Coordinates of C-alpha atoms (C1' of nucleotides) in Angstrom, one line a residue:
Chain A
M93 CA -2.8 65.4 -91.7
Q94 CA -0.1 63.7 -93.1
N95 CA 0.0 61.2 -95.8
S96 CA 2.1 58.3 -93.3
E97 CA -0.6 59.3 -90.8
I98 CA -3.2 58.7 -93.3
A99 CA -1.1 55.5 -94.3
R100 CA -0.7 54.1 -90.6
A101 CA -4.5 54.7 -89.8
F102 CA -5.3 51.7 -92.4
D103 CA -2.5 49.8 -92.4
D104 CA -3.7 49.5 -88.7
L105 CA -7.6 49.3 -89.2
A106 CA -6.0 45.9 -91.9
D107 CA -4.2 44.3 -88.7
L108 CA -7.2 45.2 -86.6
L109 CA -10.0 44.1 -89.0
E110 CA -7.5 40.7 -90.1
I111 CA -7.3 39.9 -86.6
D112 CA -11.5 40.0 -86.5
G113 CA -11.9 37.8 -89.2
A114 CA -12.1 39.9 -92.1
N115 CA -12.6 39.5 -95.8
A116 CA -9.2 39.1 -97.0
F117 CA -9.6 41.1 -100.3
R118 CA -10.8 43.7 -97.8
L119 CA -8.2 43.9 -96.2
R120 CA -6.0 43.8 -99.2
A121 CA -7.9 46.9 -100.6
Y122 CA -6.9 49.4 -97.4
R123 CA -3.2 47.9 -97.3
N124 CA -2.8 48.7 -101.2
A125 CA -4.4 52.3 -100.0
S126 CA -2.3 52.3 -97.1
R127 CA 1.2 52.1 -99.7
M128 CA -0.4 54.1 -101.8
I129 CA -0.9 56.8 -100.3
A130 CA 2.6 56.3 -98.4
D131 CA 3.9 57.0 -101.9
L132 CA 1.8 60.1 -102.7
P133 CA 3.9 62.6 -103.8
E134 CA 1.7 65.0 -103.3
S135 CA -0.6 65.5 -100.1
M136 CA -3.8 64.0 -99.7
T137 CA -4.8 66.7 -97.2
A138 CA -4.2 69.0 -99.9
I139 CA -6.4 66.9 -102.4
V140 CA -9.4 66.8 -99.6
E141 CA -9.4 70.6 -99.0
D142 CA -9.4 70.7 -102.9
A143 CA -13.5 71.5 -103.9
D144 CA -12.8 69.9 -107.6
R145 CA -10.7 67.3 -106.2
S146 CA -11.5 63.8 -104.5
P147 CA -9.5 61.2 -103.1
S148 CA -11.8 58.8 -105.3
E149 CA -10.1 60.0 -108.4
L150 CA -6.5 57.4 -106.6
P151 CA -6.3 54.0 -107.8
G152 CA -7.1 51.9 -105.3
I153 CA -9.5 54.5 -103.3
G154 CA -13.5 53.9 -103.9
K155 CA -16.3 55.9 -102.1
D156 CA -16.3 54.3 -98.7
L157 CA -12.8 55.0 -98.8
A158 CA -12.7 58.2 -99.9
E159 CA -15.1 58.7 -97.2
K160 CA -13.0 57.3 -94.6
I161 CA -9.7 59.6 -96.1
T162 CA -12.4 62.8 -95.8
T163 CA -13.2 61.7 -91.9
L164 CA -10.0 61.6 -90.9
V165 CA -8.2 64.7 -92.7
E166 CA -11.3 66.7 -91.7
T167 CA -11.9 65.3 -87.8
G168 CA -8.3 64.2 -87.4
T169 CA -9.8 60.6 -86.3
L170 CA -11.7 57.5 -87.9
P171 CA -14.8 55.9 -85.8
Q172 CA -14.1 52.7 -87.6
L173 CA -10.9 52.9 -86.2
D174 CA -12.0 53.5 -82.7
E175 CA -14.5 51.0 -82.6
M176 CA -11.5 48.3 -83.3
R177 CA -9.0 49.4 -80.8
D178 CA -11.9 49.4 -78.2
K179 CA -12.8 45.6 -79.3
I180 CA -9.3 44.8 -80.2
P181 CA -6.2 45.9 -77.7
P182 CA -3.3 46.9 -78.5
G183 CA -1.5 43.8 -76.6
V184 CA -3.0 41.5 -79.5
V185 CA -1.5 43.3 -82.6
E186 CA 1.4 43.2 -80.6
M187 CA 1.4 39.8 -80.9
L188 CA 1.3 39.6 -84.4
R189 CA 4.9 40.6 -84.7
L190 CA 5.8 37.2 -83.3
P191 CA 7.6 34.6 -85.6
G192 CA 4.6 32.0 -86.5
M193 CA 2.3 34.1 -84.9
G194 CA -0.7 35.8 -87.7
P195 CA -4.1 36.8 -87.0
K196 CA -5.9 33.7 -86.4
K197 CA -3.3 32.5 -83.6
A198 CA -3.8 35.8 -81.9
A199 CA -7.3 35.9 -82.0
I200 CA -7.8 32.4 -80.4
L201 CA -5.4 33.4 -77.6
F202 CA -7.8 36.6 -77.6
H203 CA -10.8 35.1 -77.3
E204 CA -9.9 31.3 -75.3
L205 CA -7.8 32.7 -73.2
S206 CA -8.4 36.5 -72.7
I207 CA -4.9 37.4 -73.0
T208 CA -4.7 41.0 -73.8
T209 CA -1.0 41.7 -73.4
L210 CA 2.5 40.3 -74.3
E211 CA 3.5 39.7 -70.8
D212 CA -0.4 37.5 -70.3
L213 CA 1.1 35.5 -73.3
K214 CA 4.3 34.4 -71.9
Q215 CA 2.6 33.6 -68.6
A216 CA 0.3 31.5 -70.5
A217 CA 2.9 29.6 -72.4
E218 CA 5.0 28.9 -68.8
Q219 CA 2.1 27.8 -67.3
E220 CA 1.4 25.1 -70.6
Q221 CA -2.1 26.3 -71.3
I222 CA -1.8 27.1 -74.8
R223 CA -0.8 23.7 -75.8
A224 CA -4.9 22.6 -74.7
L225 CA -5.8 25.4 -77.6
K226 CA -7.3 23.6 -80.9
G227 CA -4.7 24.0 -83.7
F228 CA -2.0 24.5 -81.6
G229 CA 0.5 22.1 -79.3
K230 CA 4.0 22.3 -77.6
K231 CA 6.0 23.4 -80.2
T232 CA 3.9 26.6 -80.8
E233 CA 4.0 27.1 -77.2
E234 CA 7.7 27.0 -77.2
S235 CA 8.0 28.3 -80.1
I236 CA 6.3 31.5 -78.9
L237 CA 8.5 31.9 -75.5
E238 CA 11.5 32.0 -78.1
G239 CA 9.5 34.5 -80.4
L240 CA 8.9 36.6 -76.4
A241 CA 12.2 36.3 -75.8
H242 CA 14.0 37.6 -79.0
A243 CA 11.5 40.1 -79.8
Q244 CA 13.0 42.5 -77.0
Q245 CA 16.7 42.3 -79.1
S246 CA 14.9 42.4 -82.6
A247 CA 15.6 45.4 -84.9
G248 CA 12.7 45.4 -87.5
R249 CA 14.5 46.9 -90.6
V250 CA 17.6 48.1 -90.5
F251 CA 19.2 50.3 -92.9
L252 CA 20.2 49.1 -96.6
A253 CA 24.2 49.4 -95.9
D254 CA 24.0 47.1 -92.4
A255 CA 22.0 45.0 -94.3
K256 CA 24.1 45.0 -97.6
I257 CA 27.6 44.2 -95.4
Q258 CA 26.4 40.8 -93.6
A259 CA 24.9 39.6 -97.3
D260 CA 28.1 40.4 -99.0
A261 CA 29.5 38.3 -96.8
I262 CA 27.2 35.0 -96.9
F263 CA 27.4 36.3 -100.5
E264 CA 30.9 35.5 -101.3
S265 CA 31.3 32.6 -98.6
L266 CA 28.5 30.4 -100.7
S267 CA 29.3 32.2 -104.2
Q268 CA 32.9 29.2 -103.8
L269 CA 31.3 26.4 -103.0
P270 CA 31.2 23.8 -106.0
S271 CA 28.2 23.2 -106.2
V272 CA 26.6 26.5 -106.9
Q273 CA 26.2 27.6 -110.3
Q274 CA 25.0 30.8 -110.2
I275 CA 24.1 33.7 -106.7
A276 CA 22.3 36.7 -106.4
A277 CA 20.7 38.5 -103.4
A278 CA 17.4 39.7 -104.4
G279 CA 14.8 41.1 -102.3
S280 CA 14.7 44.9 -100.8
L281 CA 18.0 44.7 -100.9
R282 CA 18.4 44.4 -104.4
R283 CA 15.4 46.6 -105.0
R284 CA 18.1 48.8 -102.5
R285 CA 14.9 50.1 -99.9
E286 CA 16.9 52.7 -97.8
T287 CA 16.1 49.6 -95.1
V288 CA 15.8 46.2 -95.2
G289 CA 13.2 43.3 -93.1
D290 CA 15.5 40.5 -94.4
L291 CA 18.0 39.0 -96.1
D292 CA 16.9 36.9 -99.3
M293 CA 19.4 35.1 -101.1
L294 CA 18.6 32.6 -104.5
I295 CA 21.6 29.6 -105.6
T296 CA 20.8 27.6 -108.5
A297 CA 22.5 23.9 -108.0
D298 CA 21.9 20.7 -108.6
D299 CA 21.1 19.8 -105.1
S300 CA 20.6 21.5 -101.9
T301 CA 22.5 20.3 -98.7
E302 CA 26.0 21.6 -99.6
P303 CA 24.9 25.5 -99.8
M304 CA 21.9 24.9 -97.1
D305 CA 24.7 23.2 -95.0
A306 CA 27.2 25.6 -95.3
L307 CA 24.9 28.5 -94.3
A308 CA 23.9 26.9 -90.9
D309 CA 27.5 27.0 -90.5
H310 CA 28.0 30.2 -91.2
E311 CA 30.1 32.7 -88.4
L312 CA 27.1 35.4 -89.3
V313 CA 24.5 32.5 -88.3
E314 CA 23.0 32.1 -85.3
K315 CA 19.8 29.7 -86.1
V316 CA 18.5 27.4 -88.6
L317 CA 15.0 28.3 -87.7
A318 CA 13.5 26.5 -90.6
R319 CA 14.7 23.9 -93.3
G320 CA 12.6 22.1 -96.0
E321 CA 14.6 21.0 -100.2
T322 CA 14.4 24.4 -101.6
K323 CA 13.8 27.0 -98.7
Q324 CA 15.9 27.5 -95.3
R325 CA 15.1 30.3 -93.5
V326 CA 17.9 31.4 -90.7
R327 CA 18.7 34.1 -87.9
L328 CA 21.7 35.4 -88.3
R329 CA 23.6 36.8 -85.1
S330 CA 23.0 40.5 -85.8
G331 CA 19.2 39.3 -85.4
L332 CA 18.5 40.2 -89.2
E333 CA 16.5 36.8 -90.8
M334 CA 17.7 35.4 -94.0
D335 CA 16.0 33.1 -96.8
L336 CA 17.7 30.8 -98.8
R337 CA 16.2 29.3 -101.7
V338 CA 18.0 27.0 -104.3
V339 CA 16.3 26.5 -107.7
P340 CA 17.2 24.3 -110.7
A341 CA 19.1 27.1 -113.3
E342 CA 16.3 26.7 -115.7
S343 CA 14.6 28.5 -113.4
Y344 CA 16.7 31.2 -112.2
G345 CA 15.9 34.4 -114.1
A346 CA 11.9 33.4 -112.9
A347 CA 13.2 32.8 -108.9
L348 CA 15.0 35.9 -109.4
Q349 CA 12.1 38.2 -110.6
Y350 CA 9.9 36.4 -108.1
F351 CA 12.2 37.0 -105.0
T352 CA 12.9 40.1 -105.8
G353 CA 9.9 41.5 -105.7
S354 CA 7.8 43.7 -104.8
K355 CA 5.1 41.7 -103.9
A356 CA 3.0 44.7 -105.1
H357 CA 5.1 44.6 -108.6
N358 CA 5.1 40.8 -108.7
I359 CA 1.0 40.6 -108.3
V360 CA 0.8 43.5 -111.4
V361 CA 3.5 40.8 -113.5
R362 CA 1.0 37.9 -112.7
R363 CA -1.7 39.5 -113.1
R364 CA -0.2 39.9 -116.4
A365 CA 0.6 36.3 -117.0
Q366 CA -3.0 35.4 -116.5
E367 CA -4.6 37.5 -118.8
R368 CA -2.4 35.9 -121.5
G369 CA -3.0 32.9 -120.8
L370 CA 0.2 32.1 -118.9
K371 CA 1.0 31.8 -115.4
I372 CA 4.4 33.0 -113.2
N373 CA 5.7 31.0 -110.5
E374 CA 8.7 30.8 -109.3
Y375 CA 10.3 28.2 -111.0
G376 CA 8.9 29.5 -114.8
V377 CA 6.5 31.0 -116.7
F378 CA 4.1 28.1 -117.9
R379 CA 0.8 27.4 -120.2
D380 CA -0.5 25.0 -119.4
E381 CA 2.1 22.6 -118.1
D382 CA 4.8 23.8 -120.4
A383 CA 7.1 25.6 -119.4
V384 CA 8.1 28.7 -122.0
A385 CA 10.1 31.1 -120.3
G386 CA 12.7 31.1 -116.6
Q387 CA 16.4 30.9 -116.9
T388 CA 16.8 34.9 -117.4
E389 CA 14.6 37.7 -116.0
E390 CA 14.1 39.1 -119.4
E391 CA 12.7 36.1 -120.4
V392 CA 10.0 36.5 -117.8
Y393 CA 9.6 40.5 -118.1
A394 CA 9.1 38.8 -122.6
A395 CA 6.6 36.8 -121.5
V396 CA 4.3 39.3 -120.1
D397 CA 4.8 42.0 -123.1
L398 CA 7.6 44.2 -121.1
P399 CA 11.2 45.1 -120.8
W400 CA 13.4 44.1 -118.2
I401 CA 12.7 46.3 -115.6
P402 CA 15.2 47.8 -113.2
P403 CA 14.8 46.0 -109.4
E404 CA 15.0 49.8 -107.6
L405 CA 11.7 50.6 -109.7
R406 CA 9.7 47.6 -108.7
E407 CA 7.0 48.8 -106.6
D408 CA 4.4 48.9 -108.6
R409 CA 4.6 52.8 -109.0
R410 CA 5.1 53.8 -112.6
E411 CA 7.7 51.6 -113.5
F412 CA 4.9 49.7 -115.8
E413 CA 3.4 52.4 -117.4
W414 CA 7.2 53.3 -118.1
A415 CA 7.8 50.4 -119.4
E416 CA 4.4 50.0 -121.6
N417 CA 5.5 52.8 -123.7
N418 CA 9.1 52.0 -124.1
A419 CA 10.5 54.9 -121.6
L420 CA 12.0 53.6 -118.8
P421 CA 14.3 55.6 -117.6
T422 CA 17.8 55.1 -118.2
L423 CA 18.9 54.9 -114.5
I424 CA 22.4 56.9 -113.0
E425 CA 25.3 55.2 -112.6
I426 CA 27.6 56.3 -109.7
E427 CA 30.2 56.7 -112.3
D428 CA 28.2 59.5 -114.0
I429 CA 28.5 62.1 -110.3
R430 CA 31.5 64.3 -111.6
G431 CA 31.5 66.2 -107.9
D432 CA 30.2 66.6 -104.6
L433 CA 29.1 69.2 -102.7
H434 CA 28.4 69.0 -99.0
M435 CA 30.9 68.2 -96.3
H436 CA 32.8 69.2 -93.5
T437 CA 36.5 69.4 -92.2
T438 CA 38.1 70.4 -89.0
A439 CA 36.6 74.2 -89.3
T440 CA 33.4 72.4 -87.8
D441 CA 32.9 69.1 -86.9
G442 CA 34.7 67.5 -89.5
T443 CA 37.8 64.8 -89.2
A444 CA 39.8 65.7 -92.0
S445 CA 41.7 69.4 -93.2
I446 CA 40.5 71.1 -96.5
A447 CA 43.8 69.5 -98.0
D448 CA 42.9 65.6 -97.0
M449 CA 39.3 65.8 -97.8
A450 CA 40.5 67.1 -100.9
A451 CA 43.0 64.2 -101.6
A452 CA 40.7 62.3 -100.7
A453 CA 37.8 63.3 -103.4
K454 CA 40.7 63.3 -105.9
K455 CA 41.0 59.8 -105.3
R456 CA 37.6 58.9 -106.2
K457 CA 37.8 60.4 -109.6
L458 CA 36.0 63.6 -108.4
K459 CA 37.0 66.9 -110.7
Y460 CA 35.1 69.1 -108.2
I461 CA 34.3 69.7 -103.9
A462 CA 32.6 72.1 -101.9
I463 CA 33.6 72.7 -98.9
T464 CA 30.4 73.3 -96.8
D465 CA 30.8 73.8 -92.6
H466 CA 28.3 74.4 -90.5
S467 CA 27.2 77.8 -89.6
K468 CA 27.6 79.2 -86.1
R469 CA 23.8 78.6 -85.1
V470 CA 25.2 74.9 -85.0
T471 CA 26.7 75.1 -80.9
M472 CA 27.7 71.7 -81.3
A473 CA 29.6 71.9 -84.3
Q474 CA 31.6 74.8 -83.6
G475 CA 29.4 76.1 -86.7
L476 CA 30.9 79.6 -88.1
D477 CA 30.3 82.9 -88.0
A478 CA 30.8 85.8 -90.3
K479 CA 34.4 86.4 -89.8
R480 CA 35.7 82.6 -89.0
L481 CA 33.8 82.2 -92.3
R482 CA 35.8 84.3 -94.0
A483 CA 39.1 83.0 -92.9
H484 CA 38.2 79.6 -93.9
W485 CA 37.3 80.6 -96.8
K486 CA 40.7 82.2 -97.9
E487 CA 42.1 79.1 -96.7
I488 CA 40.0 76.9 -99.1
D489 CA 41.5 79.8 -102.1
K490 CA 44.9 79.0 -100.9
V491 CA 44.7 75.5 -101.0
N492 CA 42.8 75.8 -104.3
A493 CA 45.3 77.0 -105.7
E494 CA 47.8 74.8 -104.5
T495 CA 46.4 72.0 -105.4
S496 CA 45.7 70.3 -109.3
G497 CA 43.2 68.2 -110.5
I498 CA 40.6 68.9 -107.9
E499 CA 38.3 72.0 -107.5
I500 CA 37.8 73.0 -104.1
L501 CA 34.8 75.6 -103.7
K502 CA 33.9 77.5 -101.1
G503 CA 30.5 76.8 -99.3
I504 CA 28.4 76.7 -96.3
E505 CA 26.3 75.0 -95.1
C506 CA 23.6 77.7 -93.5
D507 CA 21.0 76.9 -90.6
I508 CA 17.5 78.6 -91.2
L509 CA 16.7 79.4 -88.1
E510 CA 13.5 78.6 -86.0
D511 CA 12.3 82.0 -86.6
A512 CA 12.8 82.3 -90.1
T513 CA 15.7 84.0 -91.0
L514 CA 18.9 82.4 -92.2
D515 CA 21.6 82.5 -89.3
L516 CA 24.3 84.5 -91.9
P517 CA 23.6 87.6 -93.5
D518 CA 23.2 87.5 -97.1
D519 CA 26.5 89.6 -97.7
V520 CA 28.4 86.7 -96.6
L521 CA 26.4 84.2 -97.9
A522 CA 27.2 86.4 -101.8
E523 CA 30.4 85.5 -101.7
A524 CA 29.5 82.1 -101.6
D525 CA 30.3 79.6 -104.7
W526 CA 27.4 77.4 -103.2
V527 CA 25.0 78.3 -100.6
I528 CA 23.3 74.7 -99.1
A529 CA 20.7 75.9 -96.2
V530 CA 18.9 73.3 -94.3
L531 CA 16.7 73.0 -91.0
H532 CA 18.3 71.3 -88.3
Y533 CA 16.5 72.7 -84.9
G534 CA 13.3 73.1 -84.5
L535 CA 12.2 70.4 -86.9
K536 CA 9.0 69.9 -84.9
Q537 CA 7.3 73.3 -85.5
P538 CA 4.4 73.1 -86.9
Q539 CA 3.7 72.6 -90.6
D540 CA 3.1 76.7 -91.0
Q541 CA 6.2 77.8 -89.5
I542 CA 8.1 74.8 -91.4
H543 CA 7.2 76.3 -94.3
K544 CA 7.7 80.1 -93.8
R545 CA 11.2 78.8 -93.1
L546 CA 11.9 76.8 -96.2
L547 CA 10.3 79.7 -98.4
T548 CA 12.7 82.1 -96.7
A549 CA 15.4 79.8 -98.2
I550 CA 14.4 79.3 -101.2
K551 CA 13.3 82.8 -101.6
N552 CA 16.6 84.2 -101.1
P553 CA 19.0 84.8 -103.5
H554 CA 21.9 83.3 -102.9
V555 CA 20.5 79.9 -101.9
S556 CA 21.5 77.0 -103.9
I557 CA 20.5 74.2 -102.6
I558 CA 18.4 73.0 -100.0
G559 CA 19.8 70.1 -98.4
H560 CA 18.0 67.3 -96.9
P561 CA 15.5 68.9 -97.0
T562 CA 12.9 66.9 -94.1
G563 CA 15.5 66.6 -91.7
R564 CA 14.3 62.7 -91.3
L565 CA 16.3 60.1 -89.4
I566 CA 15.3 56.8 -90.6
G567 CA 13.8 54.8 -87.7
K568 CA 15.1 57.7 -85.5
R569 CA 12.9 60.6 -85.9
P570 CA 10.3 61.8 -88.7
G571 CA 10.8 64.7 -91.1
A572 CA 9.9 68.3 -90.4
E573 CA 5.9 68.4 -91.3
M574 CA 5.9 69.8 -95.0
N575 CA 3.9 69.9 -97.9
M576 CA 7.0 68.6 -100.1
Q577 CA 4.6 68.8 -103.4
E578 CA 4.2 72.9 -102.6
I579 CA 7.8 73.8 -101.0
L580 CA 9.7 71.6 -104.6
K581 CA 6.7 73.7 -106.4
A582 CA 8.4 77.0 -104.7
A583 CA 12.1 75.2 -105.4
A584 CA 11.3 75.2 -109.0
D585 CA 9.9 78.6 -109.5
H586 CA 12.5 80.1 -107.4
G587 CA 15.6 77.8 -109.4
V588 CA 17.0 76.2 -106.2
M589 CA 18.3 72.7 -106.0
M590 CA 17.0 70.0 -104.1
E591 CA 19.7 67.5 -102.4
I592 CA 19.2 63.9 -101.5
N593 CA 21.5 63.5 -98.8
A594 CA 23.9 60.0 -99.3
H595 CA 23.7 59.4 -96.0
P596 CA 22.3 55.2 -95.2
S597 CA 20.5 57.4 -92.1
R598 CA 18.8 60.3 -94.4
L599 CA 18.6 59.4 -97.6
D600 CA 16.5 62.8 -98.1
L601 CA 15.0 63.5 -100.0
D602 CA 13.4 60.4 -100.2
D603 CA 12.9 58.2 -103.6
V604 CA 8.9 59.6 -103.9
A605 CA 10.3 63.4 -103.0
A606 CA 13.6 63.0 -105.4
A607 CA 11.3 61.5 -108.1
A608 CA 8.8 64.7 -107.6
A609 CA 11.6 66.5 -107.7
K610 CA 12.6 65.0 -111.0
D611 CA 8.5 66.0 -112.2
L612 CA 8.9 69.7 -111.8
G613 CA 12.2 69.7 -113.9
I614 CA 14.7 70.7 -110.1
P615 CA 18.3 69.6 -110.4
I616 CA 19.0 67.2 -107.8
V617 CA 22.1 67.2 -106.6
I618 CA 23.4 64.1 -104.7
S619 CA 25.5 64.6 -101.7
T620 CA 28.1 62.4 -99.4
D621 CA 27.7 65.0 -96.2
A622 CA 31.1 63.4 -95.2
H623 CA 32.5 64.3 -92.0
A624 CA 35.9 62.3 -92.8
T625 CA 37.7 60.5 -95.8
T626 CA 36.0 57.7 -95.8
G627 CA 32.4 59.7 -95.2
F628 CA 32.4 59.9 -99.4
D629 CA 32.1 56.1 -99.2
V630 CA 27.9 56.8 -98.7
L631 CA 27.6 58.6 -102.6
Q632 CA 26.6 54.9 -103.6
Y633 CA 23.6 54.9 -101.3
G634 CA 22.5 58.1 -102.8
I635 CA 22.5 57.0 -105.9
Y636 CA 20.8 53.8 -104.8
Q637 CA 17.9 55.9 -103.4
A638 CA 18.8 58.1 -106.9
R639 CA 17.8 54.6 -109.0
R640 CA 14.5 54.8 -107.0
A641 CA 13.3 57.6 -108.1
G642 CA 13.8 56.6 -111.7
L643 CA 16.5 59.7 -111.9
E644 CA 19.1 59.2 -114.9
K645 CA 22.0 60.8 -115.5
K646 CA 20.9 64.1 -116.7
D647 CA 18.6 64.9 -113.9
V648 CA 21.3 64.9 -111.8
A649 CA 23.1 68.2 -111.2
N650 CA 26.8 67.1 -110.2
T651 CA 27.1 64.7 -112.9
K652 CA 27.7 67.9 -115.2
T653 CA 31.4 69.7 -115.1
W654 CA 31.6 72.6 -112.7
G655 CA 31.4 74.5 -115.5
Q656 CA 28.4 73.0 -117.0
F657 CA 26.7 73.3 -113.4
K658 CA 27.6 77.0 -113.0
K659 CA 25.0 77.8 -115.6
L660 CA 22.2 76.2 -113.5
L661 CA 22.8 78.6 -110.6
R662 CA 20.5 81.1 -110.7
Chain B
dG4 C1' -13.2 47.5 -100.4
dC5 C1' -12.0 48.0 -105.6
dC6 C1' -12.6 47.1 -110.6
dG7 C1' -14.4 47.1 -115.1
dT8 C1' -13.1 46.2 -124.1
dT9 C1' -15.9 39.0 -119.8
dT10 C1' -18.8 45.9 -116.5
dT11 C1' -22.3 46.0 -110.9
dC12 C1' -21.1 40.4 -109.4
dG13 C1' -18.1 37.7 -109.3
dG14 C1' -13.1 38.3 -109.3
dC15 C1' -8.8 39.0 -106.6
dC16 C1' -0.9 36.3 -106.9
dC17 C1' 1.1 32.0 -105.5
dG18 C1' 4.4 28.5 -103.4
dA19 C1' 6.9 26.2 -99.2
dC20 C1' 7.6 24.9 -94.6
dT21 C1' 6.3 24.0 -90.1
dG22 C1' 2.9 22.2 -86.5
dT23 C1' -1.0 19.5 -85.9
dT24 C1' -3.0 17.3 -88.3
dT25 C1' -4.3 12.1 -90.4
dT26 C1' -5.4 15.5 -94.7
dC27 C1' -4.7 20.8 -93.7
dA28 C1' -4.8 25.5 -92.4
dG29 C1' -2.0 28.9 -91.1
dT30 C1' 1.6 31.8 -91.6
dC31 C1' 5.3 33.3 -94.3
dG32 C1' 7.1 36.5 -98.1

DNA sequence: GCCGTTTTCGGCCCGACTGTTTTCAGTCG
């Protein structure tokens, strides 16, 4: 069983228990466990199956949760979860997604009006049955109907890239207002998570009227959902929601730290404050009534005896351990990148020639690129067979000879076929400077077969790297089922590199897997997979993901010159 | 439900805004 499935079971159980009125701290225990398991680089199933180990060795897993995990892994189901599902229909859980609808209200609607589906809910609201309930009223009823009307179109989390474009546009407008002193985007956008659920914008100003009015009138804003003295919530035309917070300048650092999150990270920071007799909120760090810090984030962290922690690391994973030991990584920057080793041309499904891609790369100060068109299995892209590939390579050599200032390498993105063979023969692969092996098809095969395929590629002496290792498309399809730790160990043993594919819908390896790869000393390559001259733009997103993984310049092989890089190849 | 240099019970982060109340519960981040 995949870690994500175990995490999901605990999250679902927490939702159900919450509607059932369970103790809030019990829910937190389930949700903490869920998050910890989702972030775990090794397979929980492997831990359960190892006689010398137990899930209870992990933080936040006690006797009870360890038993539940074992049951889940061994039987595939969790009796407590099934019982709760029988007790509370799925439609009641769905109601939690409506804005303003939480577990308490959902439970009342279920128990008092026997509402079990969103359709029931709509009818009850239309028939004005809801306003009669205690704690509900006319406005609640109207907001339920509005929420239902919006439920279909609101997309949930969006790609970081899409969120950033909108946040940048609003940032640009608000930053020009006379009353705005400082402005920053916070939240998961600032932490560079691969998807963003909503936007957080922080402003320091003496008065919130002007920025709030300006936001309400912004062309991207559809509706103001709430507005108070310091906080305004709006819905953008895209469906994304955004919070604007306005605080005084002396609170800027505390507010930025607070609104950047993550929630789990902040809980640890505030607990550290408590231990030191301090209280941290968005206005500052306080000893009794006296503010002792708050103007900068550095001050806030210093108050709890920590150095400033880069936002990308603030997930309550390993950042506190690093910070305490003065061992925070110096995270990689986009300027560190010297080469791009994954891209396509008109030979397959790209839109630009070899020369055009090289020129575009040179413009971006890259010193070397590898042209890695598809192999023949990818028929949709008119993938290359041995003959066409050799002709393509000849062309690459020719363009390389005619081009100065950038090295153009002969590469191939070679499919790992469903039967665990490679799409091109060894003698062809042997002629390449750079071979990316990838899974494109048969991603739903059982784990055993996926492992067999990946190990075939890893053991092949001509394969340089595994490209987009899981094959996931964020929000669209899960990756192939695999024990990542096992695959990474094999890659480390055979000197095979691992890719972070920078495309915003892939970002594969993800942050957790990339951190695990680093721990094993595997050289990581951040690649754009560009299919056009503009395709290099996505590099930034690969860098963000690498930073979230705690990667430094030295961990990423394509920060080196090609001469140095070659020495890392087996 | 987890955890412990306050260790097997009693804690567990903190505040803004809304709607429904008439002092606060619920929701949200």
